[in-house]
Coordinates of C-alpha atoms in Angstrom, one line a residue:
X1 CA -134.8 -10.7 25.2
X2 CA -138.0 -11.9 27.0
X3 CA -137.8 -15.5 28.2
X4 CA -141.2 -15.6 29.9
X5 CA -143.5 -18.5 29.0
X6 CA -146.8 -17.3 27.4
X7 CA -149.3 -18.7 29.9
X8 CA -152.3 -17.8 27.9
X9 CA -154.4 -20.8 26.8
X10 CA -157.1 -20.6 24.1
X11 CA -160.2 -22.8 24.7
X12 CA -163.0 -23.2 22.1
X13 CA -166.2 -25.0 23.1
X14 CA -168.5 -26.2 20.4
X15 CA -172.2 -26.5 21.5
X16 CA -174.9 -28.5 19.8
X17 CA -178.3 -27.6 21.3
X18 CA -177.7 -27.9 25.0
X19 CA -174.7 -30.1 25.1
X20 CA -171.0 -29.6 24.6
X21 CA -170.0 -31.5 21.4
X22 CA -166.3 -30.7 21.3
X23 CA -163.6 -28.9 23.2
X24 CA -160.5 -27.6 21.5
X25 CA -157.4 -26.3 23.4
X26 CA -154.6 -24.3 21.8
X27 CA -151.7 -24.7 24.2
X28 CA -149.4 -22.0 25.4
X29 CA -146.1 -21.2 23.7
X30 CA -142.9 -22.6 25.2
X31 CA -139.4 -21.1 24.8
X32 CA -136.6 -23.3 23.5
X33 CA -135.2 -24.1 26.9
X34 CA -132.7 -26.7 25.8
X35 CA -131.0 -24.3 23.4
X36 CA -131.2 -21.3 25.8
X37 CA -129.5 -23.3 28.6
X38 CA -127.0 -25.4 26.6
X39 CA -123.3 -24.8 27.5
X40 CA -124.1 -22.7 30.6
X41 CA -123.0 -23.5 34.2
X42 CA -126.1 -24.6 36.3
X43 CA -125.3 -22.0 39.0
X44 CA -125.7 -19.2 36.5
X45 CA -129.2 -20.2 35.6
X46 CA -130.8 -20.0 39.1
X47 CA -131.6 -16.3 38.7
X48 CA -132.9 -16.9 35.2
X49 CA -135.5 -19.4 36.3
X50 CA -138.0 -16.9 37.9
X51 CA -137.9 -14.9 34.7
X52 CA -138.9 -17.9 32.6
X53 CA -141.3 -19.5 35.1
X54 CA -143.3 -16.7 36.7
X55 CA -145.8 -19.3 38.1
X56 CA -144.5 -21.5 41.0
X57 CA -141.0 -20.0 40.6
X58 CA -139.7 -21.5 44.0
X59 CA -140.9 -25.0 42.9
X60 CA -139.0 -24.6 39.7
X61 CA -135.9 -23.7 41.5
X62 CA -136.2 -26.6 43.9
X63 CA -136.8 -29.0 41.0
X64 CA -133.8 -27.6 39.1
X65 CA -131.4 -27.8 42.1
X66 CA -132.6 -31.3 43.0
X67 CA -132.1 -32.5 39.4
X68 CA -128.6 -31.0 39.2
X69 CA -127.6 -32.6 42.5
X70 CA -128.9 -36.0 41.3
X71 CA -127.0 -35.6 38.0
X72 CA -123.8 -34.9 40.0
X73 CA -124.5 -37.7 42.5
X74 CA -124.6 -35.2 45.4
X75 CA -126.7 -35.6 48.6
X76 CA -128.2 -32.9 50.7
X77 CA -128.5 -32.3 54.4
X78 CA -131.8 -32.8 56.3
X79 CA -131.8 -29.0 57.0
X80 CA -131.6 -28.3 53.3
X81 CA -134.4 -30.7 52.5
X82 CA -136.6 -29.2 55.2
X83 CA -135.9 -25.7 53.9
X84 CA -136.8 -26.7 50.4
X85 CA -140.0 -28.4 51.4
X86 CA -141.0 -25.4 53.4
X87 CA -140.3 -23.2 50.4
X88 CA -142.6 -25.3 48.2
X89 CA -145.3 -25.5 50.8
X90 CA -145.2 -21.7 51.4
X91 CA -145.4 -21.0 47.7
X92 CA -148.1 -23.5 47.3
X93 CA -150.1 -21.9 50.1
X94 CA -149.6 -18.4 48.6
X95 CA -150.6 -19.5 45.1
X96 CA -153.7 -21.2 46.4
X97 CA -154.6 -18.0 48.2
X98 CA -153.9 -16.0 45.1
X99 CA -156.2 -18.3 43.2
X100 CA -159.0 -17.6 45.7
X101 CA -158.6 -13.9 45.0
X102 CA -158.2 -14.0 41.3
X103 CA -160.9 -16.6 40.7
X104 CA -163.5 -15.7 43.2
X105 CA -163.1 -12.4 45.1
X106 CA -161.5 -9.8 43.0
X107 CA -164.2 -7.2 43.9
X108 CA -164.8 -8.3 47.5
X109 CA -162.7 -5.9 49.6
X110 CA -163.1 -7.7 52.9
X111 CA -162.1 -11.1 51.5
X112 CA -159.2 -9.5 49.5
X113 CA -157.9 -7.9 52.7
X114 CA -158.0 -11.2 54.5
X115 CA -156.2 -13.0 51.7
X116 CA -153.5 -10.3 51.7
X117 CA -153.1 -10.7 55.4
X118 CA -152.8 -14.4 55.0
X119 CA -150.0 -14.1 52.4
X120 CA -148.1 -11.7 54.7
X121 CA -148.5 -14.1 57.6
X122 CA -147.3 -17.0 55.5
X123 CA -144.3 -15.0 54.4
X124 CA -143.4 -14.2 58.1
X125 CA -143.8 -17.9 59.0
X126 CA -141.4 -18.9 56.3
X127 CA -138.8 -16.3 57.3
X128 CA -138.8 -17.3 60.9
X129 CA -135.3 -18.5 61.8
X130 CA -136.4 -21.2 64.2
X131 CA -139.5 -23.2 63.2
X132 CA -140.2 -24.3 66.8
X133 CA -140.1 -21.1 68.7
X134 CA -139.7 -17.3 68.5
X135 CA -141.9 -14.3 69.0
X136 CA -142.0 -13.5 65.3
X137 CA -143.3 -16.9 64.5
X138 CA -146.0 -16.8 67.2
X139 CA -147.2 -13.4 66.0
X140 CA -147.3 -14.7 62.4
X141 CA -149.3 -17.8 63.4
X142 CA -151.8 -15.6 65.2
X143 CA -152.1 -13.3 62.2
X144 CA -152.7 -16.2 59.9
X145 CA -155.3 -17.7 62.2
X146 CA -157.2 -14.4 62.3
X147 CA -157.1 -14.1 58.5
X148 CA -158.3 -17.6 58.0
X149 CA -161.1 -17.0 60.4
X150 CA -162.1 -13.9 58.5
X151 CA -162.4 -16.0 55.4
X152 CA -164.5 -18.5 57.3
X153 CA -161.9 -21.3 57.5
X154 CA -161.7 -22.3 61.2
X155 CA -161.3 -26.1 60.9
X156 CA -158.5 -28.2 59.5
X157 CA -161.0 -29.9 57.1
X158 CA -161.2 -26.5 55.4
X159 CA -165.1 -26.4 55.3
X160 CA -165.9 -22.6 55.2
X161 CA -168.2 -21.3 57.9
X162 CA -171.9 -21.0 56.8
X163 CA -172.8 -17.5 55.7
X164 CA -169.3 -16.4 54.8
X165 CA -168.5 -15.2 51.3
X166 CA -166.4 -18.3 50.7
X167 CA -169.3 -20.6 51.7
X168 CA -171.7 -18.6 49.6
X169 CA -169.3 -18.9 46.7
X170 CA -169.3 -22.7 47.0
X171 CA -173.1 -22.8 47.1
X172 CA -173.3 -20.6 44.0
X173 CA -170.9 -22.9 42.1
X174 CA -172.9 -25.9 43.2
X175 CA -176.0 -24.3 41.8
X176 CA -174.4 -23.3 38.5
X177 CA -175.7 -24.7 35.2
X178 CA -173.3 -27.4 34.2
X179 CA -174.2 -31.1 34.3
X180 CA -171.0 -33.0 33.5
X181 CA -171.0 -36.6 32.3
X182 CA -169.9 -39.1 35.1
X183 CA -166.4 -40.4 34.4
X184 CA -163.6 -42.3 35.9
X185 CA -160.7 -40.1 36.9
X186 CA -157.0 -40.7 36.7
X187 CA -154.4 -38.8 38.8
X188 CA -150.7 -38.1 38.5
X189 CA -148.7 -39.2 41.5
X190 CA -145.2 -40.0 42.7
X191 CA -145.9 -43.6 41.5
X192 CA -145.8 -42.2 37.9
X193 CA -142.4 -40.4 38.3
X194 CA -140.2 -43.0 36.7
X195 CA -142.5 -43.4 33.7
X196 CA -142.9 -39.7 33.2
X197 CA -139.1 -39.1 33.5
X198 CA -138.2 -41.9 31.1
X199 CA -140.6 -40.5 28.5
X200 CA -139.3 -37.0 29.2
X201 CA -135.7 -37.8 28.5
X202 CA -136.4 -40.2 25.6
X203 CA -139.1 -38.3 23.6
X204 CA -138.4 -34.7 22.6
X205 CA -142.2 -34.0 22.0
X206 CA -143.4 -35.5 25.3
X207 CA -143.2 -32.2 27.3
X208 CA -145.6 -30.5 24.8
X209 CA -148.1 -33.4 24.5
X210 CA -147.6 -35.9 27.4
X211 CA -149.3 -39.2 27.8
X212 CA -148.7 -42.4 29.7
X213 CA -149.7 -45.2 27.3
X214 CA -152.8 -43.2 26.5
X215 CA -153.5 -42.1 30.0
X216 CA -153.5 -38.4 30.6
X217 CA -154.0 -37.9 34.3
X218 CA -155.1 -34.8 36.2
X219 CA -152.8 -33.1 38.7
X220 CA -153.4 -30.4 41.3
X221 CA -155.2 -29.7 44.5
X222 CA -158.4 -31.6 43.7
X223 CA -156.4 -34.5 42.4
X224 CA -154.3 -34.6 45.6
X225 CA -157.5 -34.7 47.7
X226 CA -159.1 -37.4 45.6
X227 CA -155.9 -39.5 46.0
X228 CA -155.8 -38.9 49.7
X229 CA -159.5 -40.0 50.0
X230 CA -158.9 -42.9 47.5
X231 CA -161.7 -41.8 45.2
X232 CA -161.6 -42.2 41.5
X233 CA -165.3 -41.6 40.6
X234 CA -167.2 -38.6 41.8
X235 CA -168.3 -35.0 41.2
X236 CA -165.6 -32.9 39.7
X237 CA -167.2 -29.5 39.2
X238 CA -166.0 -26.1 40.1
X239 CA -167.5 -26.3 43.6
X240 CA -165.6 -29.6 44.4
X241 CA -162.4 -28.1 43.1
X242 CA -162.8 -24.9 45.2
X243 CA -163.5 -27.0 48.3
X244 CA -160.4 -29.0 47.7
X245 CA -158.3 -25.8 47.5
X246 CA -159.8 -24.5 50.7
X247 CA -159.1 -27.8 52.5
X248 CA -155.5 -27.8 51.3
X249 CA -155.0 -24.2 52.5
X250 CA -156.0 -25.4 56.0
X251 CA -153.8 -28.4 55.8
X252 CA -150.7 -26.5 54.6
X253 CA -151.2 -23.9 57.3
X254 CA -151.5 -26.6 60.0
X255 CA -148.2 -28.2 58.8
X256 CA -146.4 -24.8 59.0
X257 CA -147.9 -24.0 62.3
X258 CA -146.8 -27.4 63.8
X259 CA -143.2 -26.8 62.9
X260 CA -142.8 -27.7 59.2
X261 CA -141.0 -31.0 59.9
X262 CA -139.7 -33.2 57.1
X263 CA -141.1 -36.4 58.8
X264 CA -144.7 -35.0 58.6
X265 CA -144.4 -33.6 55.1
X266 CA -146.6 -34.8 52.3
X267 CA -145.3 -38.0 50.7
X268 CA -143.5 -37.3 47.4
X269 CA -143.6 -33.5 47.7
X270 CA -139.9 -33.3 46.6
X271 CA -138.2 -36.2 44.9
X272 CA -135.0 -36.6 42.9
X273 CA -133.7 -39.3 40.6
X274 CA -130.2 -40.1 39.4
X275 CA -130.4 -41.4 35.9
X276 CA -126.7 -42.1 35.3
X277 CA -123.5 -40.1 35.2
X278 CA -124.3 -36.5 34.5
X279 CA -128.0 -37.2 34.2
X280 CA -130.7 -36.4 36.8
X281 CA -134.3 -35.5 37.3
X282 CA -136.7 -34.2 40.0
X283 CA -140.4 -34.0 40.7
X284 CA -142.0 -31.3 42.9
X285 CA -145.7 -31.2 44.0
X286 CA -146.4 -27.5 43.5
X287 CA -149.7 -25.5 43.7
X288 CA -150.7 -26.5 40.2
X289 CA -149.7 -30.1 40.4
X290 CA -146.7 -32.3 39.8
X291 CA -143.8 -30.6 38.1
X292 CA -140.8 -32.4 36.5
X293 CA -137.3 -31.2 35.6
X294 CA -134.7 -33.4 33.8
X295 CA -131.1 -32.3 33.1
X296 CA -128.0 -33.6 31.5
X297 CA -124.5 -32.2 32.1
X298 CA -121.5 -32.5 29.8
X299 CA -118.0 -33.5 30.8
X300 CA -117.2 -30.0 32.0
X301 CA -120.4 -30.1 34.1
X302 CA -122.1 -27.5 31.9
X303 CA -125.7 -27.8 30.8
X304 CA -126.2 -29.9 27.7
X305 CA -129.9 -30.7 28.1
X306 CA -132.8 -29.3 30.1
X307 CA -136.4 -30.6 29.9
X308 CA -139.5 -29.5 31.8
X309 CA -143.0 -30.7 32.0
X310 CA -145.4 -28.5 34.0
X311 CA -148.8 -29.4 35.4
X312 CA -150.5 -27.3 32.8
X313 CA -149.5 -29.7 30.1
X314 CA -151.5 -32.4 31.7
X315 CA -154.6 -30.5 32.8
X316 CA -155.0 -28.5 29.6
X317 CA -154.0 -31.3 27.3
X318 CA -156.0 -31.5 24.0
X319 CA -157.3 -34.9 25.3
X320 CA -156.8 -34.3 29.0
X321 CA -158.8 -33.8 32.2
X322 CA -160.5 -30.5 31.3
X323 CA -161.6 -31.7 27.9
X324 CA -163.0 -35.0 29.4
X325 CA -164.8 -33.0 32.1
X326 CA -166.6 -30.8 29.6
X327 CA -167.2 -33.2 26.7
X328 CA -170.9 -34.1 26.6
X329 CA -171.9 -31.9 29.5
X330 CA -175.4 -30.4 29.4
X331 CA -175.7 -26.7 29.8
X332 CA -178.5 -24.4 30.9
X333 CA -179.6 -21.5 28.7
X334 CA -177.1 -18.7 27.9
X335 CA -175.5 -16.8 29.5
X336 CA -175.8 -19.0 32.6
X337 CA -174.4 -22.1 30.9
X338 CA -171.5 -20.2 29.4
X339 CA -170.7 -18.8 32.9
X340 CA -170.6 -22.3 34.2
X341 CA -168.2 -23.4 31.5
X342 CA -165.9 -20.5 32.3
X343 CA -166.0 -21.4 36.0
X344 CA -165.1 -25.0 35.1
X345 CA -162.1 -23.9 33.0
X346 CA -160.9 -21.5 35.7
X347 CA -161.3 -24.2 38.4
X348 CA -158.4 -26.2 36.9
X349 CA -156.0 -23.3 37.5
X350 CA -157.3 -19.8 38.4
X351 CA -153.9 -18.2 37.9
X352 CA -153.3 -19.4 34.3
X353 CA -154.8 -17.0 31.8
X354 CA -157.2 -18.3 29.1
X355 CA -159.5 -17.1 26.5
X356 CA -162.8 -18.9 26.1
X357 CA -164.8 -19.0 22.8
X358 CA -168.2 -20.6 22.2
X359 CA -169.2 -21.9 18.8
X360 CA -172.8 -23.1 17.9
X361 CA -172.8 -26.1 15.6
X362 CA -175.4 -28.6 14.3
X363 CA -176.9 -31.4 16.3
X364 CA -174.3 -33.6 18.2

């Protein structure tokens, strides 16, 4: 039996003259997780999670373990917390790098080689026994620095060096033919955790179509940067989203290089919440955005309920950030305009597969 989530999303864009009149999103399919997990001991499900959640598998494992511990009223050691945060950061860095390759450089052999070297270096960093010392760690740090430089990322602000393929890609996206309507943005953060979790455990349909009193916030690398900079109104095109991913790659690498300490970790990156006897939840800031797990255990401490809401459900919501970003946007002539729309859809998550269809309709 295949348990993997179908990650394909179908997007239909209706165009009237030169403007996008409507955007329809058919969400991905979700397996019946509650029924599949019911009656099983939590420990037996850890090896199943990567089969179900192929994207951000480590983040899902951390969220699941944290929610189970909260339900049991168990604490964890500082070393365990540090290990889990490093796992999440390492996976986030790897997934952001994968997104660069998949979304921007699949045919660029030089950039692809640098990205592969980065992934190998990050893996070596994470496997170092002692974060503060060791020849293996020093060699890994050197390899990562060389690979970042090959991509043109030499500063912690992440701005790619002029003339590099990454910088040229940013320029190409800035010049692309999509003129979105200015809008006020809303972002999902640790401050929303209690509201999200309350809805998740009280409303069976919330995980498929979430909203917070009509607010459907964005989550992910660009949203994290906007919150750090305290900006809610600004350009939100593919170029800005790519630059946010590049900057985050530089920041995450710097955190690993400087020792991966809990006290300097990103606020809210892993949070757990005890909801009552046998009930717990957790939130993890993964590559794609904020991920939530909620669990309930029966008297024998077996699984009786399991709910998940992934970042994709917010970003690709039928009334969510992608739809709002495209609605009303003015396009250049085909095929340039269609290419710009495709870049915009991919900029929300390069590693989530999608089909994009265009439909010509009457005047908007």
